[in-house]
PDB file of C-alpha atoms in Angstrom:
ATOM      1  CA  UNK A   1      21.797  51.219   4.194  1.00  0.00           C
ATOM      2  CA  UNK A   2      18.147  50.434   4.649  1.00  0.00           C
ATOM      3  CA  UNK A   3      16.854  47.826   7.041  1.00  0.00           C
ATOM      4  CA  UNK A   4      13.420  46.521   7.909  1.00  0.00           C
ATOM      5  CA  UNK A   5      12.441  45.141  11.279  1.00  0.00           C
ATOM      6  CA  UNK A   6       9.382  43.048  11.921  1.00  0.00           C
ATOM      7  CA  UNK A   7       8.277  41.570  15.239  1.00  0.00           C
ATOM      8  CA  UNK A   8       7.491  39.300  16.891  1.00  0.00           C
ATOM      9  CA  UNK A   9       8.912  36.372  14.930  1.00  0.00           C
ATOM     10  CA  UNK A  10       6.307  33.942  16.262  1.00  0.00           C
ATOM     11  CA  UNK A  11       3.007  34.455  18.039  1.00  0.00           C
ATOM     12  CA  UNK A  12       0.355  32.128  19.417  1.00  0.00           C
ATOM     13  CA  UNK A  13      -2.929  33.823  20.198  1.00  0.00           C
ATOM     14  CA  UNK A  14      -6.355  32.507  21.269  1.00  0.00           C
ATOM     15  CA  UNK A  15      -9.417  33.051  19.123  1.00  0.00           C
ATOM     16  CA  UNK A  16     -11.087  36.353  19.941  1.00  0.00           C
ATOM     17  CA  UNK A  17      -7.945  38.037  21.257  1.00  0.00           C
ATOM     18  CA  UNK A  18      -6.517  41.249  19.716  1.00  0.00           C
ATOM     19  CA  UNK A  19      -3.483  41.410  17.461  1.00  0.00           C
ATOM     20  CA  UNK A  20      -0.772  43.968  16.853  1.00  0.00           C
ATOM     21  CA  UNK A  21       2.181  43.316  14.545  1.00  0.00           C
ATOM     22  CA  UNK A  22       4.717  46.045  14.051  1.00  0.00           C
ATOM     23  CA  UNK A  23       7.090  46.821  11.215  1.00  0.00           C
ATOM     24  CA  UNK A  24       9.652  49.606  11.009  1.00  0.00           C
ATOM     25  CA  UNK A  25      12.024  50.669   8.272  1.00  0.00           C
ATOM     26  CA  UNK A  26      15.317  52.476   8.770  1.00  0.00           C
ATOM     27  CA  UNK A  27      17.554  54.352   6.388  1.00  0.00           C
ATOM     28  CA  UNK A  28      14.956  55.702   3.969  1.00  0.00           C
ATOM     29  CA  UNK A  29      12.200  58.302   3.884  1.00  0.00           C
ATOM     30  CA  UNK A  30       8.586  58.022   2.789  1.00  0.00           C
ATOM     31  CA  UNK A  31       8.808  54.379   1.750  1.00  0.00           C
ATOM     32  CA  UNK A  32       5.899  52.450   0.306  1.00  0.00           C
ATOM     33  CA  UNK A  33       4.924  49.887   2.940  1.00  0.00           C
ATOM     34  CA  UNK A  34       3.128  46.571   2.556  1.00  0.00           C
ATOM     35  CA  UNK A  35       1.575  43.790   4.592  1.00  0.00           C
ATOM     36  CA  UNK A  36       1.294  40.375   2.968  1.00  0.00           C
ATOM     37  CA  UNK A  37      -0.107  37.138   4.324  1.00  0.00           C
ATOM     38  CA  UNK A  38       1.120  33.734   3.307  1.00  0.00           C
ATOM     39  CA  UNK A  39      -1.284  30.953   4.199  1.00  0.00           C
ATOM     40  CA  UNK A  40      -0.263  27.336   3.701  1.00  0.00           C
ATOM     41  CA  UNK A  41      -0.383  26.491   0.005  1.00  0.00           C
ATOM     42  CA  UNK A  42      -1.955  29.816  -0.941  1.00  0.00           C
ATOM     43  CA  UNK A  43       0.935  31.998  -2.000  1.00  0.00           C
ATOM     44  CA  UNK A  44       1.468  35.606  -1.036  1.00  0.00           C
ATOM     45  CA  UNK A  45      -1.661  37.705  -0.626  1.00  0.00           C
ATOM     46  CA  UNK A  46      -1.419  41.505  -0.500  1.00  0.00           C
ATOM     47  CA  UNK A  47      -3.431  42.747   2.499  1.00  0.00           C
ATOM     48  CA  UNK A  48      -2.593  46.449   2.759  1.00  0.00           C
ATOM     49  CA  UNK A  49      -0.237  48.966   1.262  1.00  0.00           C
ATOM     50  CA  UNK A  50       0.577  52.549   2.131  1.00  0.00           C
ATOM     51  CA  UNK A  51       2.229  55.353   0.191  1.00  0.00           C
ATOM     52  CA  UNK A  52       2.365  57.797   3.109  1.00  0.00           C
ATOM     53  CA  UNK A  53       1.379  58.550   6.690  1.00  0.00           C
ATOM     54  CA  UNK A  54      -2.291  57.866   7.240  1.00  0.00           C
ATOM     55  CA  UNK A  55      -2.762  56.588   3.671  1.00  0.00           C
ATOM     56  CA  UNK A  56      -3.812  52.937   3.699  1.00  0.00           C
ATOM     57  CA  UNK A  57      -5.169  50.901   0.801  1.00  0.00           C
ATOM     58  CA  UNK A  58      -6.958  47.689   1.668  1.00  0.00           C
ATOM     59  CA  UNK A  59      -6.869  44.902  -0.863  1.00  0.00           C
ATOM     60  CA  UNK A  60      -8.972  42.249   0.799  1.00  0.00           C
ATOM     61  CA  UNK A  61     -11.967  42.875   3.098  1.00  0.00           C
ATOM     62  CA  UNK A  62     -11.322  40.915   6.256  1.00  0.00           C
ATOM     63  CA  UNK A  63     -10.858  40.897   9.975  1.00  0.00           C
ATOM     64  CA  UNK A  64      -7.656  42.942   9.869  1.00  0.00           C
ATOM     65  CA  UNK A  65      -6.733  46.622   9.710  1.00  0.00           C
ATOM     66  CA  UNK A  66      -3.524  48.547   9.169  1.00  0.00           C
ATOM     67  CA  UNK A  67      -2.228  51.886  10.343  1.00  0.00           C
ATOM     68  CA  UNK A  68       0.767  54.052   9.600  1.00  0.00           C
ATOM     69  CA  UNK A  69       1.204  56.418  12.533  1.00  0.00           C
ATOM     70  CA  UNK A  70       4.725  57.456  11.512  1.00  0.00           C
ATOM     71  CA  UNK A  71       6.563  57.655   8.209  1.00  0.00           C
ATOM     72  CA  UNK A  72       8.480  54.426   8.681  1.00  0.00           C
ATOM     73  CA  UNK A  73       6.128  52.463  10.920  1.00  0.00           C
ATOM     74  CA  UNK A  74       3.416  50.128   9.708  1.00  0.00           C
ATOM     75  CA  UNK A  75       1.121  48.243  12.088  1.00  0.00           C
ATOM     76  CA  UNK A  76      -1.212  45.339  11.392  1.00  0.00           C
ATOM     77  CA  UNK A  77      -4.059  44.906  13.857  1.00  0.00           C
ATOM     78  CA  UNK A  78      -7.142  42.948  14.664  1.00  0.00           C
ATOM     79  CA  UNK A  79      -9.721  43.447  17.406  1.00  0.00           C
ATOM     80  CA  UNK A  80     -10.740  39.780  17.505  1.00  0.00           C
ATOM     81  CA  UNK A  81      -8.694  37.064  15.863  1.00  0.00           C
ATOM     82  CA  UNK A  82     -10.280  34.206  13.940  1.00  0.00           C
ATOM     83  CA  UNK A  83      -8.802  30.757  13.337  1.00  0.00           C
ATOM     84  CA  UNK A  84      -8.544  31.670   9.664  1.00  0.00           C
ATOM     85  CA  UNK A  85      -6.153  34.517  10.528  1.00  0.00           C
ATOM     86  CA  UNK A  86      -3.371  31.995  11.121  1.00  0.00           C
ATOM     87  CA  UNK A  87      -0.512  32.325   8.682  1.00  0.00           C
ATOM     88  CA  UNK A  88       2.859  33.850   7.952  1.00  0.00           C
ATOM     89  CA  UNK A  89       2.727  37.659   7.814  1.00  0.00           C
ATOM     90  CA  UNK A  90       5.330  39.584   5.899  1.00  0.00           C
ATOM     91  CA  UNK A  91       6.045  43.295   5.949  1.00  0.00           C
ATOM     92  CA  UNK A  92       7.849  44.891   3.024  1.00  0.00           C
ATOM     93  CA  UNK A  93       8.937  48.294   1.761  1.00  0.00           C
ATOM     94  CA  UNK A  94       9.811  49.759  -1.620  1.00  0.00           C
ATOM     95  CA  UNK A  95      11.176  53.068  -2.841  1.00  0.00           C
ATOM     96  CA  UNK A  96       8.534  55.746  -3.380  1.00  0.00           C
ATOM     97  CA  UNK A  97       7.563  57.448  -6.588  1.00  0.00           C
ATOM     98  CA  UNK A  98       8.679  54.829  -9.069  1.00  0.00           C
ATOM     99  CA  UNK A  99       7.401  51.503 -10.323  1.00  0.00           C
ATOM    100  CA  UNK A 100      10.786  50.065 -11.289  1.00  0.00           C
ATOM    101  CA  UNK A 101      11.800  49.044  -7.805  1.00  0.00           C
ATOM    102  CA  UNK A 102      11.706  45.777  -5.954  1.00  0.00           C
ATOM    103  CA  UNK A 103      10.250  45.159  -2.512  1.00  0.00           C
ATOM    104  CA  UNK A 104      12.442  44.442   0.482  1.00  0.00           C
ATOM    105  CA  UNK A 105      11.013  42.036   3.027  1.00  0.00           C
ATOM    106  CA  UNK A 106      11.191  41.545   6.751  1.00  0.00           C
ATOM    107  CA  UNK A 107      11.742  38.121   8.225  1.00  0.00           C
ATOM    108  CA  UNK A 108       8.058  37.514   8.847  1.00  0.00           C
ATOM    109  CA  UNK A 109       5.780  36.691  11.783  1.00  0.00           C
ATOM    110  CA  UNK A 110       4.335  33.215  12.174  1.00  0.00           C
ATOM    111  CA  UNK A 111       0.875  33.680  13.716  1.00  0.00           C
ATOM    112  CA  UNK A 112      -1.017  30.699  15.059  1.00  0.00           C
ATOM    113  CA  UNK A 113      -4.539  31.296  16.304  1.00  0.00           C
ATOM    114  CA  UNK A 114      -5.730  28.549  18.657  1.00  0.00           C
TER     115      UNK A 114
ATOM    116  CA  UNK B   1      -5.741  45.228 -12.893  1.00  0.00           C
ATOM    117  CA  UNK B   2      -2.560  43.235 -13.088  1.00  0.00           C
ATOM    118  CA  UNK B   3      -2.327  39.587 -12.062  1.00  0.00           C
ATOM    119  CA  UNK B   4       0.297  36.862 -11.978  1.00  0.00           C
ATOM    120  CA  UNK B   5      -0.136  33.152 -12.594  1.00  0.00           C
ATOM    121  CA  UNK B   6       2.422  30.533 -11.638  1.00  0.00           C
ATOM    122  CA  UNK B   7       1.226  27.409 -13.354  1.00  0.00           C
ATOM    123  CA  UNK B   8       3.116  24.865 -11.257  1.00  0.00           C
ATOM    124  CA  UNK B   9       2.625  24.681  -7.507  1.00  0.00           C
ATOM    125  CA  UNK B  10       5.416  22.106  -7.139  1.00  0.00           C
ATOM    126  CA  UNK B  11       8.353  21.160  -9.338  1.00  0.00           C
ATOM    127  CA  UNK B  12      10.523  18.173  -8.390  1.00  0.00           C
ATOM    128  CA  UNK B  13      13.834  17.784 -10.226  1.00  0.00           C
ATOM    129  CA  UNK B  14      17.017  15.806  -9.799  1.00  0.00           C
ATOM    130  CA  UNK B  15      20.211  17.502  -8.719  1.00  0.00           C
ATOM    131  CA  UNK B  16      22.253  18.913 -11.626  1.00  0.00           C
ATOM    132  CA  UNK B  17      19.223  18.782 -13.938  1.00  0.00           C
ATOM    133  CA  UNK B  18      17.888  21.937 -15.621  1.00  0.00           C
ATOM    134  CA  UNK B  19      14.705  23.560 -14.355  1.00  0.00           C
ATOM    135  CA  UNK B  20      12.145  26.063 -15.619  1.00  0.00           C
ATOM    136  CA  UNK B  21       9.564  27.709 -13.375  1.00  0.00           C
ATOM    137  CA  UNK B  22       6.737  29.277 -15.309  1.00  0.00           C
ATOM    138  CA  UNK B  23       5.178  32.679 -14.764  1.00  0.00           C
ATOM    139  CA  UNK B  24       2.538  34.467 -16.814  1.00  0.00           C
ATOM    140  CA  UNK B  25       1.127  37.906 -16.141  1.00  0.00           C
ATOM    141  CA  UNK B  26      -1.759  40.014 -17.318  1.00  0.00           C
ATOM    142  CA  UNK B  27      -1.755  43.774 -17.510  1.00  0.00           C
ATOM    143  CA  UNK B  28      -3.117  46.356 -19.901  1.00  0.00           C
ATOM    144  CA  UNK B  29      -0.054  48.566 -19.490  1.00  0.00           C
ATOM    145  CA  UNK B  30       3.682  48.048 -19.368  1.00  0.00           C
ATOM    146  CA  UNK B  31       5.008  46.079 -16.425  1.00  0.00           C
ATOM    147  CA  UNK B  32       8.071  45.419 -14.331  1.00  0.00           C
ATOM    148  CA  UNK B  33       8.685  41.811 -13.367  1.00  0.00           C
ATOM    149  CA  UNK B  34      10.504  40.128 -10.502  1.00  0.00           C
ATOM    150  CA  UNK B  35      11.431  36.704  -9.180  1.00  0.00           C
ATOM    151  CA  UNK B  36      11.918  36.143  -5.458  1.00  0.00           C
ATOM    152  CA  UNK B  37      13.095  33.129  -3.481  1.00  0.00           C
ATOM    153  CA  UNK B  38      11.890  32.163  -0.013  1.00  0.00           C
ATOM    154  CA  UNK B  39      13.727  29.695   2.194  1.00  0.00           C
ATOM    155  CA  UNK B  40      11.729  28.067   5.026  1.00  0.00           C
ATOM    156  CA  UNK B  41      10.421  30.479   7.668  1.00  0.00           C
ATOM    157  CA  UNK B  42      12.199  33.447   6.144  1.00  0.00           C
ATOM    158  CA  UNK B  43      11.269  36.551   4.220  1.00  0.00           C
ATOM    159  CA  UNK B  44      11.622  36.862   0.459  1.00  0.00           C
ATOM    160  CA  UNK B  45      14.910  37.612  -1.295  1.00  0.00           C
ATOM    161  CA  UNK B  46      15.154  39.116  -4.768  1.00  0.00           C
ATOM    162  CA  UNK B  47      16.586  36.776  -7.408  1.00  0.00           C
ATOM    163  CA  UNK B  48      16.323  39.012 -10.455  1.00  0.00           C
ATOM    164  CA  UNK B  49      14.223  41.718 -12.077  1.00  0.00           C
ATOM    165  CA  UNK B  50      13.200  42.937 -15.494  1.00  0.00           C
ATOM    166  CA  UNK B  51      12.769  46.698 -15.769  1.00  0.00           C
ATOM    167  CA  UNK B  52      13.650  47.449 -19.403  1.00  0.00           C
ATOM    168  CA  UNK B  53      16.230  46.690 -22.076  1.00  0.00           C
ATOM    169  CA  UNK B  54      17.482  43.178 -22.730  1.00  0.00           C
ATOM    170  CA  UNK B  55      14.731  40.602 -22.333  1.00  0.00           C
ATOM    171  CA  UNK B  56      17.132  38.066 -20.834  1.00  0.00           C
ATOM    172  CA  UNK B  57      18.040  38.960 -17.297  1.00  0.00           C
ATOM    173  CA  UNK B  58      20.523  37.205 -15.062  1.00  0.00           C
ATOM    174  CA  UNK B  59      20.238  37.005 -11.317  1.00  0.00           C
ATOM    175  CA  UNK B  60      21.908  35.542  -8.293  1.00  0.00           C
ATOM    176  CA  UNK B  61      22.675  31.857  -7.745  1.00  0.00           C
ATOM    177  CA  UNK B  62      22.916  31.137 -11.493  1.00  0.00           C
ATOM    178  CA  UNK B  63      19.266  31.871 -12.262  1.00  0.00           C
ATOM    179  CA  UNK B  64      18.056  33.728 -15.331  1.00  0.00           C
ATOM    180  CA  UNK B  65      14.674  34.706 -16.752  1.00  0.00           C
ATOM    181  CA  UNK B  66      13.388  35.808 -20.107  1.00  0.00           C
ATOM    182  CA  UNK B  67      10.716  38.436 -20.609  1.00  0.00           C
ATOM    183  CA  UNK B  68       8.411  37.573 -23.508  1.00  0.00           C
ATOM    184  CA  UNK B  69       5.947  40.357 -24.152  1.00  0.00           C
ATOM    185  CA  UNK B  70       3.956  38.560 -26.862  1.00  0.00           C
ATOM    186  CA  UNK B  71       3.367  35.584 -24.585  1.00  0.00           C
ATOM    187  CA  UNK B  72       3.131  37.725 -21.436  1.00  0.00           C
ATOM    188  CA  UNK B  73       5.572  35.399 -19.724  1.00  0.00           C
ATOM    189  CA  UNK B  74       8.616  35.681 -17.483  1.00  0.00           C
ATOM    190  CA  UNK B  75       9.857  32.132 -16.936  1.00  0.00           C
ATOM    191  CA  UNK B  76      12.728  31.432 -14.556  1.00  0.00           C
ATOM    192  CA  UNK B  77      15.463  28.991 -15.546  1.00  0.00           C
ATOM    193  CA  UNK B  78      18.613  27.408 -14.230  1.00  0.00           C
ATOM    194  CA  UNK B  79      20.756  25.029 -16.296  1.00  0.00           C
ATOM    195  CA  UNK B  80      21.876  22.889 -13.338  1.00  0.00           C
ATOM    196  CA  UNK B  81      20.234  22.920  -9.917  1.00  0.00           C
ATOM    197  CA  UNK B  82      21.746  22.144  -6.536  1.00  0.00           C
ATOM    198  CA  UNK B  83      20.270  20.847  -3.312  1.00  0.00           C
ATOM    199  CA  UNK B  84      20.607  24.377  -1.904  1.00  0.00           C
ATOM    200  CA  UNK B  85      18.090  25.640  -4.490  1.00  0.00           C
ATOM    201  CA  UNK B  86      15.297  23.875  -2.609  1.00  0.00           C
ATOM    202  CA  UNK B  87      12.922  26.717  -1.757  1.00  0.00           C
ATOM    203  CA  UNK B  88       9.725  28.422  -2.817  1.00  0.00           C
ATOM    204  CA  UNK B  89       9.887  30.815  -5.750  1.00  0.00           C
ATOM    205  CA  UNK B  90       7.552  33.727  -6.366  1.00  0.00           C
ATOM    206  CA  UNK B  91       6.967  35.762  -9.483  1.00  0.00           C
ATOM    207  CA  UNK B  92       5.779  39.359  -8.976  1.00  0.00           C
ATOM    208  CA  UNK B  93       4.591  42.228 -11.156  1.00  0.00           C
ATOM    209  CA  UNK B  94       4.241  45.984 -10.852  1.00  0.00           C
ATOM    210  CA  UNK B  95       2.366  47.842 -13.558  1.00  0.00           C
ATOM    211  CA  UNK B  96       3.543  51.249 -14.684  1.00  0.00           C
ATOM    212  CA  UNK B  97       0.102  52.663 -13.874  1.00  0.00           C
ATOM    213  CA  UNK B  98       0.090  51.440 -10.289  1.00  0.00           C
ATOM    214  CA  UNK B  99       3.564  52.086  -9.011  1.00  0.00           C
ATOM    215  CA  UNK B 100       2.813  51.189  -5.408  1.00  0.00           C
ATOM    216  CA  UNK B 101       1.067  47.880  -5.839  1.00  0.00           C
ATOM    217  CA  UNK B 102       3.222  44.741  -6.044  1.00  0.00           C
ATOM    218  CA  UNK B 103       1.273  41.601  -6.900  1.00  0.00           C
ATOM    219  CA  UNK B 104       2.709  38.130  -6.347  1.00  0.00           C
ATOM    220  CA  UNK B 105       1.919  34.787  -7.884  1.00  0.00           C
ATOM    221  CA  UNK B 106       0.922  31.804  -5.776  1.00  0.00           C
ATOM    222  CA  UNK B 107       4.453  30.432  -5.674  1.00  0.00           C
ATOM    223  CA  UNK B 108       6.239  27.320  -6.940  1.00  0.00           C
ATOM    224  CA  UNK B 109       7.895  24.931  -4.533  1.00  0.00           C
ATOM    225  CA  UNK B 110      11.113  23.598  -6.048  1.00  0.00           C
ATOM    226  CA  UNK B 111      12.321  20.342  -4.528  1.00  0.00           C
ATOM    227  CA  UNK B 112      15.666  18.890  -5.522  1.00  0.00           C
ATOM    228  CA  UNK B 113      16.280  15.147  -5.371  1.00  0.00           C
ATOM    229  CA  UNK B 114      19.831  13.838  -4.988  1.00  0.00           C
TER     230      UNK B 114
END
């Protein structure tokens, strides 16, 4: 069976510090991978998605970047965090090559920038 | 591009009362539709999905939703809610022309009063 791991669960970082959130998927090959951010009262915003190694689509221009160094690894990064980067970050995967598939989510990372 | 609108940010109901959470989408091509539930500080869990066939789909925890193509809606319903249904609910869409991109609505917070 497939599983998705996302860490850390919580993170408190000062303004201006770097960020690295990691997500890995097990039990499947070439998954579609996603990073979403959930800010208080603002729903689920798609930040990045990837259909393969090195292929990243950015949905919202911002202070963040994503990378996919391996097939089942997806990393969310920032060089300098802003207060507005605080939120709940969710990684997800879906089966490749078809639209009729749901997304499977990790447990999320609560990021607080202070 | 596809989009999803959840008209109600919060829905308070009494226990054992019926509930409907509204979702409307826009897309120029055929779509696949999903409802997810999120309990506090957790990832999202799939409730149900519409891929094709019968427009009335049943999901977990007694929820059901009806796909209405003419009204571009996919409203979620439950005939009798329980305290344990207190959570945030998200509607999501994938268009057949953009198989990798899953777009979520802004969410509806369902609060159940005893």
